[in-house]
């Protein structure tokens, strides 16, 4: 885990909001329900909820992925994102032990 990348990714309100939504996707992305959540949340659902441009959402998701905070899965033409809970556990341990 690159601590600098993680904290840079966390330093943006919209990226924090996306992480919060992905923590409980059933509550925040009900439009995804008919397709299920096993792969995560479709990028289109995230884009629609943020109200930001597609390019901004793509850049934010790329930043979160570089930091290891989310992972992506490609299914056909769609890309799905979900939180990487192992990174959050490691971050919690880092904060508790060193910061």
PDB file of C-alpha atoms in Angstrom:
ATOM      1  CA  UNK A   1       0.000   0.000   0.000  1.00  0.00           C
ATOM      2  CA  UNK A   2       1.443   3.340  -1.072  1.00  0.00           C
ATOM      3  CA  UNK A   3       0.491   5.635   1.801  1.00  0.00           C
ATOM      4  CA  UNK A   4       0.939   8.811  -0.231  1.00  0.00           C
ATOM      5  CA  UNK A   5      -1.337   7.529  -3.032  1.00  0.00           C
ATOM      6  CA  UNK A   6      -3.960   6.480  -0.494  1.00  0.00           C
ATOM      7  CA  UNK A   7      -4.027   9.815   1.295  1.00  0.00           C
ATOM      8  CA  UNK A   8      -4.021  11.739  -1.994  1.00  0.00           C
ATOM      9  CA  UNK A   9      -7.018   9.691  -3.154  1.00  0.00           C
ATOM     10  CA  UNK A  10      -8.799  10.336   0.148  1.00  0.00           C
ATOM     11  CA  UNK A  11      -8.200  14.099  -0.038  1.00  0.00           C
ATOM     12  CA  UNK A  12     -11.156  14.755  -2.347  1.00  0.00           C
ATOM     13  CA  UNK A  13     -14.760  15.054  -1.132  1.00  0.00           C
ATOM     14  CA  UNK A  14     -16.283  13.397  -4.231  1.00  0.00           C
ATOM     15  CA  UNK A  15     -13.880  10.441  -4.049  1.00  0.00           C
ATOM     16  CA  UNK A  16     -14.715  10.009  -0.357  1.00  0.00           C
ATOM     17  CA  UNK A  17     -18.406  10.080  -1.271  1.00  0.00           C
ATOM     18  CA  UNK A  18     -17.889   7.356  -3.906  1.00  0.00           C
ATOM     19  CA  UNK A  19     -16.098   5.180  -1.338  1.00  0.00           C
ATOM     20  CA  UNK A  20     -18.931   5.758   1.116  1.00  0.00           C
ATOM     21  CA  UNK A  21     -21.526   4.757  -1.489  1.00  0.00           C
ATOM     22  CA  UNK A  22     -19.564   1.641  -2.434  1.00  0.00           C
ATOM     23  CA  UNK A  23     -19.483   0.589   1.216  1.00  0.00           C
ATOM     24  CA  UNK A  24     -23.227  -0.114   1.008  1.00  0.00           C
ATOM     25  CA  UNK A  25     -24.041  -0.411  -2.702  1.00  0.00           C
ATOM     26  CA  UNK A  26     -27.518  -1.864  -2.181  1.00  0.00           C
ATOM     27  CA  UNK A  27     -28.597   1.275  -0.325  1.00  0.00           C
ATOM     28  CA  UNK A  28     -26.922   3.779  -2.636  1.00  0.00           C
ATOM     29  CA  UNK A  29     -27.356   2.153  -6.060  1.00  0.00           C
ATOM     30  CA  UNK A  30     -30.828   0.564  -6.108  1.00  0.00           C
ATOM     31  CA  UNK A  31     -30.856   0.756  -9.921  1.00  0.00           C
ATOM     32  CA  UNK A  32     -28.139  -1.907  -9.919  1.00  0.00           C
ATOM     33  CA  UNK A  33     -30.346  -4.416  -8.048  1.00  0.00           C
ATOM     34  CA  UNK A  34     -31.696  -6.200 -11.106  1.00  0.00           C
ATOM     35  CA  UNK A  35     -28.126  -7.015 -12.184  1.00  0.00           C
ATOM     36  CA  UNK A  36     -26.816  -7.838  -8.721  1.00  0.00           C
ATOM     37  CA  UNK A  37     -23.791  -6.555  -6.858  1.00  0.00           C
ATOM     38  CA  UNK A  38     -21.455  -9.558  -7.109  1.00  0.00           C
ATOM     39  CA  UNK A  39     -19.080  -7.681  -9.435  1.00  0.00           C
ATOM     40  CA  UNK A  40     -19.600  -4.302  -7.756  1.00  0.00           C
ATOM     41  CA  UNK A  41     -21.364  -1.235  -9.128  1.00  0.00           C
ATOM     42  CA  UNK A  42     -21.410  -0.329 -12.808  1.00  0.00           C
ATOM     43  CA  UNK A  43     -19.458   2.794 -13.686  1.00  0.00           C
ATOM     44  CA  UNK A  44     -22.616   4.214 -15.302  1.00  0.00           C
ATOM     45  CA  UNK A  45     -24.464   4.035 -11.979  1.00  0.00           C
ATOM     46  CA  UNK A  46     -21.596   5.814 -10.219  1.00  0.00           C
ATOM     47  CA  UNK A  47     -21.432   8.482 -12.923  1.00  0.00           C
ATOM     48  CA  UNK A  48     -25.185   9.121 -12.751  1.00  0.00           C
ATOM     49  CA  UNK A  49     -25.146   9.462  -8.955  1.00  0.00           C
ATOM     50  CA  UNK A  50     -22.206  11.879  -8.799  1.00  0.00           C
ATOM     51  CA  UNK A  51     -23.560  14.386 -11.303  1.00  0.00           C
ATOM     52  CA  UNK A  52     -19.988  14.968 -12.463  1.00  0.00           C
ATOM     53  CA  UNK A  53     -18.682  14.628 -16.011  1.00  0.00           C
ATOM     54  CA  UNK A  54     -17.807  11.167 -17.237  1.00  0.00           C
ATOM     55  CA  UNK A  55     -14.140  12.116 -17.596  1.00  0.00           C
ATOM     56  CA  UNK A  56     -13.990  13.417 -14.004  1.00  0.00           C
ATOM     57  CA  UNK A  57     -15.617  10.261 -12.640  1.00  0.00           C
ATOM     58  CA  UNK A  58     -13.210   8.113 -14.684  1.00  0.00           C
ATOM     59  CA  UNK A  59     -10.233  10.061 -13.312  1.00  0.00           C
ATOM     60  CA  UNK A  60     -11.534   9.746  -9.742  1.00  0.00           C
ATOM     61  CA  UNK A  61     -12.091   6.008 -10.094  1.00  0.00           C
ATOM     62  CA  UNK A  62      -8.611   5.591 -11.602  1.00  0.00           C
ATOM     63  CA  UNK A  63      -7.115   7.480  -8.647  1.00  0.00           C
ATOM     64  CA  UNK A  64      -8.978   5.290  -6.155  1.00  0.00           C
ATOM     65  CA  UNK A  65      -7.880   2.181  -8.024  1.00  0.00           C
ATOM     66  CA  UNK A  66      -4.210   3.265  -8.157  1.00  0.00           C
ATOM     67  CA  UNK A  67      -4.352   3.714  -4.395  1.00  0.00           C
ATOM     68  CA  UNK A  68      -5.776   0.195  -4.037  1.00  0.00           C
ATOM     69  CA  UNK A  69      -8.982   1.461  -2.431  1.00  0.00           C
ATOM     70  CA  UNK A  70     -11.216  -0.041  -5.135  1.00  0.00           C
ATOM     71  CA  UNK A  71     -10.944  -2.827  -7.675  1.00  0.00           C
ATOM     72  CA  UNK A  72     -12.568  -3.171 -11.060  1.00  0.00           C
ATOM     73  CA  UNK A  73     -14.065  -6.083 -12.943  1.00  0.00           C
ATOM     74  CA  UNK A  74     -14.856  -6.001 -16.632  1.00  0.00           C
ATOM     75  CA  UNK A  75     -17.972  -7.926 -17.728  1.00  0.00           C
ATOM     76  CA  UNK A  76     -18.615  -7.591 -21.446  1.00  0.00           C
ATOM     77  CA  UNK A  77     -18.663  -3.901 -22.243  1.00  0.00           C
ATOM     78  CA  UNK A  78     -19.306  -2.855 -18.634  1.00  0.00           C
ATOM     79  CA  UNK A  79     -16.840  -2.071 -15.854  1.00  0.00           C
ATOM     80  CA  UNK A  80     -17.854  -2.625 -12.240  1.00  0.00           C
ATOM     81  CA  UNK A  81     -16.175  -1.207  -9.140  1.00  0.00           C
ATOM     82  CA  UNK A  82     -16.122  -2.323  -5.525  1.00  0.00           C
ATOM     83  CA  UNK A  83     -14.203  -1.378  -2.421  1.00  0.00           C
ATOM     84  CA  UNK A  84     -11.037  -3.257  -1.573  1.00  0.00           C
ATOM     85  CA  UNK A  85     -11.729  -3.946   2.092  1.00  0.00           C
ATOM     86  CA  UNK A  86      -8.240  -5.405   2.632  1.00  0.00           C
ATOM     87  CA  UNK A  87      -6.741  -1.982   1.879  1.00  0.00           C
ATOM     88  CA  UNK A  88      -9.104  -0.341   4.364  1.00  0.00           C
ATOM     89  CA  UNK A  89      -8.054  -2.842   7.049  1.00  0.00           C
ATOM     90  CA  UNK A  90      -4.375  -2.162   6.327  1.00  0.00           C
ATOM     91  CA  UNK A  91      -5.012   1.588   6.404  1.00  0.00           C
ATOM     92  CA  UNK A  92      -6.778   1.288   9.746  1.00  0.00           C
ATOM     93  CA  UNK A  93      -3.849  -0.700  11.158  1.00  0.00           C
ATOM     94  CA  UNK A  94      -1.368   1.841   9.771  1.00  0.00           C
ATOM     95  CA  UNK A  95      -3.210   4.745  11.374  1.00  0.00           C
ATOM     96  CA  UNK A  96      -3.535   2.920  14.665  1.00  0.00           C
ATOM     97  CA  UNK A  97       0.124   1.853  14.805  1.00  0.00           C
ATOM     98  CA  UNK A  98       2.052   4.678  13.184  1.00  0.00           C
ATOM     99  CA  UNK A  99       0.115   7.907  12.844  1.00  0.00           C
TER     100      UNK A  99
END
